[in-house]
CSV table of N, CA and C in Angstrom, one decimal:
chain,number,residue,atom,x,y,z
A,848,UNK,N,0.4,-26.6,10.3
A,848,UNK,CA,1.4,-27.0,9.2
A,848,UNK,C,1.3,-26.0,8.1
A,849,UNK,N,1.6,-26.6,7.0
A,849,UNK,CA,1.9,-25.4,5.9
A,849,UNK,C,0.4,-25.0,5.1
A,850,UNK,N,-0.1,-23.9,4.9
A,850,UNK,CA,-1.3,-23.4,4.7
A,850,UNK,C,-1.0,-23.0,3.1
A,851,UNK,N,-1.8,-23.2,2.2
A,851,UNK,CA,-2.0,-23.6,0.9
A,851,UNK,C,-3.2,-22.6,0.1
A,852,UNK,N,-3.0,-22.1,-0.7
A,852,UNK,CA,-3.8,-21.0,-1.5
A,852,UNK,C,-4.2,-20.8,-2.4
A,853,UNK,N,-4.8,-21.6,-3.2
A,853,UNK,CA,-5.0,-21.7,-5.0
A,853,UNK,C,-5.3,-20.2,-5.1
A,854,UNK,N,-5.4,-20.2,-6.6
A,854,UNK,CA,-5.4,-18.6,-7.3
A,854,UNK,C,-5.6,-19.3,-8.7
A,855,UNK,N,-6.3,-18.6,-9.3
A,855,UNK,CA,-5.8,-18.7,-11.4
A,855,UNK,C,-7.0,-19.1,-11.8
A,856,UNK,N,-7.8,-19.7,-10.8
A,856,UNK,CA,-9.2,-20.4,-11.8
A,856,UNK,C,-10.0,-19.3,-12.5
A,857,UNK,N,-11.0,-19.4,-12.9
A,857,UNK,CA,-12.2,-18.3,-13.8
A,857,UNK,C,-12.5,-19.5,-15.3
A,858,UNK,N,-12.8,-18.5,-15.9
A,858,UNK,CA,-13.5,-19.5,-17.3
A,858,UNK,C,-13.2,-18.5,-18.3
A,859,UNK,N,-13.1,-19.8,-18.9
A,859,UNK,CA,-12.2,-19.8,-19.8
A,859,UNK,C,-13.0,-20.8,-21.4
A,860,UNK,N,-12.7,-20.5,-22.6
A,860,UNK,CA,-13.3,-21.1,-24.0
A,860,UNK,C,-12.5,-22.4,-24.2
A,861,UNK,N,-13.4,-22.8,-24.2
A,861,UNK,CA,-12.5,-24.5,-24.8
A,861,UNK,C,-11.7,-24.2,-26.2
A,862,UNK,N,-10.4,-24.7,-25.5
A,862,UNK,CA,-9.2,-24.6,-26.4
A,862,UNK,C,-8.3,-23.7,-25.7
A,863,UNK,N,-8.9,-23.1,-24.7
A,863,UNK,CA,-7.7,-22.0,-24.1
A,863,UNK,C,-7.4,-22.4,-23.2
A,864,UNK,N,-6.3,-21.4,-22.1
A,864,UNK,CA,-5.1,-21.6,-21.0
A,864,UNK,C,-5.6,-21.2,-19.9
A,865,UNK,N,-4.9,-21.8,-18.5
A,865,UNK,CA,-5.3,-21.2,-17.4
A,865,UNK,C,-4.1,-21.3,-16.9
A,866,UNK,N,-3.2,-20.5,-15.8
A,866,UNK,CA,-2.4,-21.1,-15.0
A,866,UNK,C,-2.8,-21.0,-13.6
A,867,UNK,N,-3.1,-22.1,-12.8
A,867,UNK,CA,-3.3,-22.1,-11.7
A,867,UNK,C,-1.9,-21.8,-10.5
A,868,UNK,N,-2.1,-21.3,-9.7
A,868,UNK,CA,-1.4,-21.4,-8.6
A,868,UNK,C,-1.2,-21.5,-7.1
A,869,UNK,N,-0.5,-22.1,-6.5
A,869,UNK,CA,-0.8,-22.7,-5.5
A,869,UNK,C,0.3,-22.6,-4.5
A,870,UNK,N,0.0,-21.2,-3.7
A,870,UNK,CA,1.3,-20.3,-2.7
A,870,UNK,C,0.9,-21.1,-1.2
A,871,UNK,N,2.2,-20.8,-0.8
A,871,UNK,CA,2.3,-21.9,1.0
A,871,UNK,C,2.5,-20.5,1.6
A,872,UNK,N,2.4,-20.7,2.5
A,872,UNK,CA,2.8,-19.8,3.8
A,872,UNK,C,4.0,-20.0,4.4
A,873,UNK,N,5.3,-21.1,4.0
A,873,UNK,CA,6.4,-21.2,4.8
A,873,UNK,C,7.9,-21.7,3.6
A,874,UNK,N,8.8,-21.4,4.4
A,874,UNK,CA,9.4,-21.9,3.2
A,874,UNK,C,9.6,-23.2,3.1
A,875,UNK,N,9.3,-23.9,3.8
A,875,UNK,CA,9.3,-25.7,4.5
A,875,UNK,C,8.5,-26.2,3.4
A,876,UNK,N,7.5,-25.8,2.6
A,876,UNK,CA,7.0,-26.0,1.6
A,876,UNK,C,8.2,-26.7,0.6
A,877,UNK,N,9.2,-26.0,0.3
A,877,UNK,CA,9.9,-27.0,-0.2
A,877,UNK,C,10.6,-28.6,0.0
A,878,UNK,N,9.7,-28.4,1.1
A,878,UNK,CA,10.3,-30.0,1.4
A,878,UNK,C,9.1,-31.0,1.3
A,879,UNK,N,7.9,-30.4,0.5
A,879,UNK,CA,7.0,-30.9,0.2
A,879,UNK,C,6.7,-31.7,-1.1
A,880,UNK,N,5.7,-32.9,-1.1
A,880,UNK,CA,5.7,-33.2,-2.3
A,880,UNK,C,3.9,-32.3,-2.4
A,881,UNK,N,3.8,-31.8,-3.8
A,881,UNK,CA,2.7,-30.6,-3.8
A,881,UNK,C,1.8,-31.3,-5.1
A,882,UNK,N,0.7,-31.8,-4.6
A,882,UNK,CA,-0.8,-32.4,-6.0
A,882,UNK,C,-1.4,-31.8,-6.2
A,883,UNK,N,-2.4,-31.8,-7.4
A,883,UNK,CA,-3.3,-31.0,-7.8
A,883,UNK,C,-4.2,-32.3,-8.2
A,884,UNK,N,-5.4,-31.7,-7.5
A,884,UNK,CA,-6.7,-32.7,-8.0
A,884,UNK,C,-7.4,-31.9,-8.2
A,885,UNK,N,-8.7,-32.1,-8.7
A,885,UNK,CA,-10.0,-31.7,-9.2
A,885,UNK,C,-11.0,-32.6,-8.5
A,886,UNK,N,-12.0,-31.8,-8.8
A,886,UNK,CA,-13.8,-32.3,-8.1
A,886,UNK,C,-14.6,-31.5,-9.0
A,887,UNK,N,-15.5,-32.1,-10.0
A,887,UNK,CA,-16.5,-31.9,-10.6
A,887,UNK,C,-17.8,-32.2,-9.6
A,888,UNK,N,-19.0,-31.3,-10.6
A,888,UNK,CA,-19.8,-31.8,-9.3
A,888,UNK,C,-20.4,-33.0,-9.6
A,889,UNK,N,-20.4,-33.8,-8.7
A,889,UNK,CA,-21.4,-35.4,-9.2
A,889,UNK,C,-20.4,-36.5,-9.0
A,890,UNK,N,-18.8,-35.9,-8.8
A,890,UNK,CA,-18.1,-36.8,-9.7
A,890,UNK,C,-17.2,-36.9,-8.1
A,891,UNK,N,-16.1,-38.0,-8.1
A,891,UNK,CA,-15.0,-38.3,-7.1
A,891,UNK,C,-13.8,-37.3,-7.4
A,892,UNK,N,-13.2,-36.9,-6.1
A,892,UNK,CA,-12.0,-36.4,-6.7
A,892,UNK,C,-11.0,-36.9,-7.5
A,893,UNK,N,-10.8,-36.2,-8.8
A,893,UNK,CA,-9.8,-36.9,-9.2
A,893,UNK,C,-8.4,-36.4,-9.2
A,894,UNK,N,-7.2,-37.1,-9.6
A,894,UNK,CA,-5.9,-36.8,-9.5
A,894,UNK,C,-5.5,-36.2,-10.9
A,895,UNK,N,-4.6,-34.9,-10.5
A,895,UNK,CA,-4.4,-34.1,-11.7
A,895,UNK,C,-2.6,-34.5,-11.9
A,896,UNK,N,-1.8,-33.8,-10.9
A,896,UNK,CA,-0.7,-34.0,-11.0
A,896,UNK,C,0.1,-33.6,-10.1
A,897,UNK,N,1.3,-34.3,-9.8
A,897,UNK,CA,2.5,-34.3,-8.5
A,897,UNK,C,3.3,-33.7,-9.2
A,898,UNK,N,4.5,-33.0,-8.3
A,898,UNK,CA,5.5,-32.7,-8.1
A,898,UNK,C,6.2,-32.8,-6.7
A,899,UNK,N,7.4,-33.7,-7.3
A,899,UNK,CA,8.3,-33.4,-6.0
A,899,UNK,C,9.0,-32.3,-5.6
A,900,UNK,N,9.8,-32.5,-4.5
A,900,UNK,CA,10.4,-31.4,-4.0
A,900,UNK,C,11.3,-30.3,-4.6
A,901,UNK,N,11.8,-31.0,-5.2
A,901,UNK,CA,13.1,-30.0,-5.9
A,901,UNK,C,12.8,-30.3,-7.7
A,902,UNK,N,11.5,-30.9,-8.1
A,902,UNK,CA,11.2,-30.2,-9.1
A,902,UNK,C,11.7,-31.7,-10.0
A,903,UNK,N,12.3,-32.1,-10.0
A,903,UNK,CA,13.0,-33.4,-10.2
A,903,UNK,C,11.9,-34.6,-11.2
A,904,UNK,N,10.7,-34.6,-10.5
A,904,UNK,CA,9.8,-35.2,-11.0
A,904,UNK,C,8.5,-35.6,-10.9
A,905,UNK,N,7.8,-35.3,-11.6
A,905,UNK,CA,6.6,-35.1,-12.1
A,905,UNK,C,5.7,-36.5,-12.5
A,906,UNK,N,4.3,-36.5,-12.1
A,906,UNK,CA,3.4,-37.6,-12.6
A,906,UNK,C,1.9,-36.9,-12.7
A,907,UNK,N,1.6,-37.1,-14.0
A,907,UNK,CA,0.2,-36.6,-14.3
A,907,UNK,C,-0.9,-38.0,-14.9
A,908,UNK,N,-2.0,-37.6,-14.1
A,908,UNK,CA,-3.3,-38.4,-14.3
A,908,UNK,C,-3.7,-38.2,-16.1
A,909,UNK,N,-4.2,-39.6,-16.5
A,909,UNK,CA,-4.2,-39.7,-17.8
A,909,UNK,C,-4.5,-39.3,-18.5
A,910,UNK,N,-5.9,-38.3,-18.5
A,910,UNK,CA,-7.2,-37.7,-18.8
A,910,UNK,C,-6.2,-35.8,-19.2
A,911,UNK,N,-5.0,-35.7,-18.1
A,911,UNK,CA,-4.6,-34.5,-18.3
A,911,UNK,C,-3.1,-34.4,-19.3
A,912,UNK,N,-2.3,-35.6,-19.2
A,912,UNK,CA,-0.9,-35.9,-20.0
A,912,UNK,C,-1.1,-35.2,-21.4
A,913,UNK,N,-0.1,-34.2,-21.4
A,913,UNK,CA,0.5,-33.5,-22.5
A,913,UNK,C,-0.4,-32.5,-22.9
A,914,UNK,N,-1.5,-32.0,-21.9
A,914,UNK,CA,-2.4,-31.0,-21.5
A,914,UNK,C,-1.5,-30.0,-20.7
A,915,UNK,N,-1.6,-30.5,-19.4
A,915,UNK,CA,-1.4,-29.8,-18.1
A,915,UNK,C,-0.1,-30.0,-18.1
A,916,UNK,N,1.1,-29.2,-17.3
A,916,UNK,CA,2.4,-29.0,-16.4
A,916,UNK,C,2.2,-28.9,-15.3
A,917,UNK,N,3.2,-29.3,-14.6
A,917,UNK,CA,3.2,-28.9,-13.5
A,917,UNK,C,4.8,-28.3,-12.8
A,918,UNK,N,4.6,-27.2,-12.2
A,918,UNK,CA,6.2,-26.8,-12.0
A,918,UNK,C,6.4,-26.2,-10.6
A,919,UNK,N,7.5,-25.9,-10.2
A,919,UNK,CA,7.5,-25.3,-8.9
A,919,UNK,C,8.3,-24.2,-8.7
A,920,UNK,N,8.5,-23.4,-8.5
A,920,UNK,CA,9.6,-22.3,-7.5
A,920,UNK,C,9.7,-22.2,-6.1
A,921,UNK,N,10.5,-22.9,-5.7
A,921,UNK,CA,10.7,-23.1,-4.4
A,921,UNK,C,10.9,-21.5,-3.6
A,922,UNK,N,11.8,-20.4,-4.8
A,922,UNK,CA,12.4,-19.8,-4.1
A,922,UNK,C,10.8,-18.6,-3.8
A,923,UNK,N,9.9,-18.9,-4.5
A,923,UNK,CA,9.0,-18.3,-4.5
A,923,UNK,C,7.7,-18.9,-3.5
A,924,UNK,N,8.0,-20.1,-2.8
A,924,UNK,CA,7.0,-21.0,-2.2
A,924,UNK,C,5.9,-21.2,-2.8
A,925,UNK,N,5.8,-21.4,-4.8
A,925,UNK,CA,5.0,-21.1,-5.1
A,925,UNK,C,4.6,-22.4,-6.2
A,926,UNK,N,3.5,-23.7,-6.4
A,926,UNK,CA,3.8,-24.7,-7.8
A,926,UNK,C,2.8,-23.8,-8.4
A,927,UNK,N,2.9,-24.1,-9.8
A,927,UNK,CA,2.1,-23.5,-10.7
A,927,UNK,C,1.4,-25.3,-11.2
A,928,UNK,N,0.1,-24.6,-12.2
A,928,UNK,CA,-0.5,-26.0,-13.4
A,928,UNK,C,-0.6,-24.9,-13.9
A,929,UNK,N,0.0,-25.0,-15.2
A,929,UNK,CA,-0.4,-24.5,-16.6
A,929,UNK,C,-1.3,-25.4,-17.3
A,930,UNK,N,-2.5,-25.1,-17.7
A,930,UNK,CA,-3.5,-25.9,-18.5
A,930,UNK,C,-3.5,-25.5,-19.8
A,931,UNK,N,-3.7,-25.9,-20.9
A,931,UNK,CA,-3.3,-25.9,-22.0
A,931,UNK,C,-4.3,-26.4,-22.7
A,932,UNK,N,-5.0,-26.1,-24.0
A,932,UNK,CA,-6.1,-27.1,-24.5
A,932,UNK,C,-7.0,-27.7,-23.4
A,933,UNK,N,-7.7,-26.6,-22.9
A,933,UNK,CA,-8.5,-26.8,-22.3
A,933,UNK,C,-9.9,-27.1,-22.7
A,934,UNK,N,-10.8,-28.7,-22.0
A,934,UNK,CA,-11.7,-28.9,-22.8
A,934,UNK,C,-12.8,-28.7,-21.6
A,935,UNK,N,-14.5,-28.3,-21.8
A,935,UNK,CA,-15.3,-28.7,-21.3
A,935,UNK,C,-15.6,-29.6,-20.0
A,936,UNK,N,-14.7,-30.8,-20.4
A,936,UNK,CA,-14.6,-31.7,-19.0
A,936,UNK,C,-13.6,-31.3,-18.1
A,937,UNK,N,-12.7,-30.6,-18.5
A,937,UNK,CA,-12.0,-30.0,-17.4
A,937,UNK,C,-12.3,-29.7,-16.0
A,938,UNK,N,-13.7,-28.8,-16.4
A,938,UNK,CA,-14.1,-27.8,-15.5
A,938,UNK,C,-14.4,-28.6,-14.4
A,939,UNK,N,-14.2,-28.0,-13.1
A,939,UNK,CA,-14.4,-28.6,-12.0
A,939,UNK,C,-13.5,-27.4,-11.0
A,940,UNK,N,-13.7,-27.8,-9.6
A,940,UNK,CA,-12.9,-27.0,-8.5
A,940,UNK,C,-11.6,-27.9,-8.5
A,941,UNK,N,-10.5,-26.7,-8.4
A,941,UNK,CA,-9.0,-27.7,-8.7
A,941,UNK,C,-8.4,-27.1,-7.0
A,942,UNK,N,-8.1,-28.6,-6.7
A,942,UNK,CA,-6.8,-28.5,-5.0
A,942,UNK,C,-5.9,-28.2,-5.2
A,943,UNK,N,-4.8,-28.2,-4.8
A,943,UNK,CA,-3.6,-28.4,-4.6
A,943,UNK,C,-3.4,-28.7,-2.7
A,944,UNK,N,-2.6,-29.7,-2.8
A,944,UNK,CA,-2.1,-30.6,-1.5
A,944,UNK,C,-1.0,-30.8,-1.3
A,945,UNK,N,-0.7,-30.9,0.0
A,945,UNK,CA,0.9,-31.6,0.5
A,945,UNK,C,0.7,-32.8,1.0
A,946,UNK,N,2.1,-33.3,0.5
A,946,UNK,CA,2.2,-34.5,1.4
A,946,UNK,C,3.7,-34.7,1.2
A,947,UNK,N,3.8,-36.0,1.4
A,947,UNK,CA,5.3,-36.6,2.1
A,947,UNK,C,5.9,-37.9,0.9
A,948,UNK,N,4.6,-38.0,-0.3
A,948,UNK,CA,5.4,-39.1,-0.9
A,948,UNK,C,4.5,-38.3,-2.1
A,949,UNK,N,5.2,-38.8,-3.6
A,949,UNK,CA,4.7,-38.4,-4.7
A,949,UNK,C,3.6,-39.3,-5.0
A,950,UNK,N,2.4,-39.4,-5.2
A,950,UNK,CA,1.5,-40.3,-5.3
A,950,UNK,C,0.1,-39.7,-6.0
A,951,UNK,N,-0.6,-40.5,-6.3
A,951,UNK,CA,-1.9,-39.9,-7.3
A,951,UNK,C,-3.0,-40.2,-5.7
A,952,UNK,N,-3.1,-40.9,-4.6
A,952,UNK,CA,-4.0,-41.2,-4.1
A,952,UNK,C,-4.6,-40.0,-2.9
A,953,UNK,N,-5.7,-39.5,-2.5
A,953,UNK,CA,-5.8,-38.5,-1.9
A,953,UNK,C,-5.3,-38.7,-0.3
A,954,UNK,N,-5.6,-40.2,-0.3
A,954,UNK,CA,-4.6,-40.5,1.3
A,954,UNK,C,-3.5,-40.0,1.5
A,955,UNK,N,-2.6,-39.5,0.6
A,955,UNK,CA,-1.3,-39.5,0.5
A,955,UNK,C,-1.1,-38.0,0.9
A,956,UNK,N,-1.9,-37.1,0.9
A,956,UNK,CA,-1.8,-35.9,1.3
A,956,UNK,C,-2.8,-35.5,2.1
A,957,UNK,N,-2.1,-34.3,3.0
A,957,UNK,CA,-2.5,-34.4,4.5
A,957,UNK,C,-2.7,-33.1,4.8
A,958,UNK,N,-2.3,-31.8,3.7
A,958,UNK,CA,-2.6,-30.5,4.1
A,958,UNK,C,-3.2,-30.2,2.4
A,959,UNK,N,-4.1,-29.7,2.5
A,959,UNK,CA,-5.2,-28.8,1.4
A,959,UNK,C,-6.0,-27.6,1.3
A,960,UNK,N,-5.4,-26.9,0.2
A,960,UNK,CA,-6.1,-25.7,0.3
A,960,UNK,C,-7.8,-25.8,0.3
A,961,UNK,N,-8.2,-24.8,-0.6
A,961,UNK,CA,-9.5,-24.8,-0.2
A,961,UNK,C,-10.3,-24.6,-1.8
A,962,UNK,N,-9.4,-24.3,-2.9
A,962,UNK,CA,-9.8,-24.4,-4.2
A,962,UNK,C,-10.6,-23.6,-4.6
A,963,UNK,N,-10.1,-23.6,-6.4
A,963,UNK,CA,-10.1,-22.5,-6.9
A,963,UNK,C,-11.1,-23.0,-8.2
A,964,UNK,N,-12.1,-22.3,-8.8
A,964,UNK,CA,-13.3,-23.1,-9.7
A,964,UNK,C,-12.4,-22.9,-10.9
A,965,UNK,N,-12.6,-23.6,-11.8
A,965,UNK,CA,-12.0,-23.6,-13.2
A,965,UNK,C,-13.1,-24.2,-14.1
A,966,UNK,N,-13.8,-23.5,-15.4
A,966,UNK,CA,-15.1,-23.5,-15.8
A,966,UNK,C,-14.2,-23.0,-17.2
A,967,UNK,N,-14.8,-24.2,-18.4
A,967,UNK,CA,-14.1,-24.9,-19.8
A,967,UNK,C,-15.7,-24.3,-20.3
A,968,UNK,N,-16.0,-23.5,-21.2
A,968,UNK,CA,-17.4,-23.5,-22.1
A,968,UNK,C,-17.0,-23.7,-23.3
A,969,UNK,N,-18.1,-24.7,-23.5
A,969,UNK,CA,-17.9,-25.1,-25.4
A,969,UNK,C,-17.9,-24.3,-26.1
């Protein structure tokens, strides 16, 4: 199925930006709904934020709301997370996933890259 690619992580000062990105290998990708989670170490995967297919709509996990975006270019097979006020607890390895419904739960997605480290220093 469709193969998934993070890019953008590194470290970065608390208070600053990262944009993550997350390229497919097909153009069928647009017919995807595309998540971004995170995994600290110690910790459960958590949910960062969806995007549907044609960009339409969007749902972000609490902890990230009016932090993070999330956006897409189809014509580029490409969603971006812009991180924004970036704090210390941020830091963790960030996914990006497909699946078939817009949802926060990791059941819900069925193809995942392989993630990209993202490291917040006080």
């Amino acid at each position: 199925q469709v193969q998934l690619l993070e890019s953008g992580g590194g470290l970065v000062q608390a208070g600053g930006s990262l944009r993550l990105s997350c390229a497919a290998s097909t153009r069928a990708f647009r017919n995807y709904i595309i998540g971004w989670f995170r995994q600290a170490p110690g910790k459960e995967r958590e949910f960062v934020a969806a995007i549907s297919e044609y960009g339409g709509s969007t749902i972000y996990g609490d902890s990230v709301k009016g932090r993070f975006t999330i956006s897409r270019d189809n014509a580029k097979n490409t969603v971006y997370l812009q991180m924004n006020s970036l704090k210390p607890e941020d830091t963790a390895v960030y996914y990006c996933a497909a699946g078939a419904m817009i949802k926060t739960t990791i059941e819900s997605y069925r193809s995942w890259g392989q993630g990209t480290q993202v490291t917040v220093s006080s």
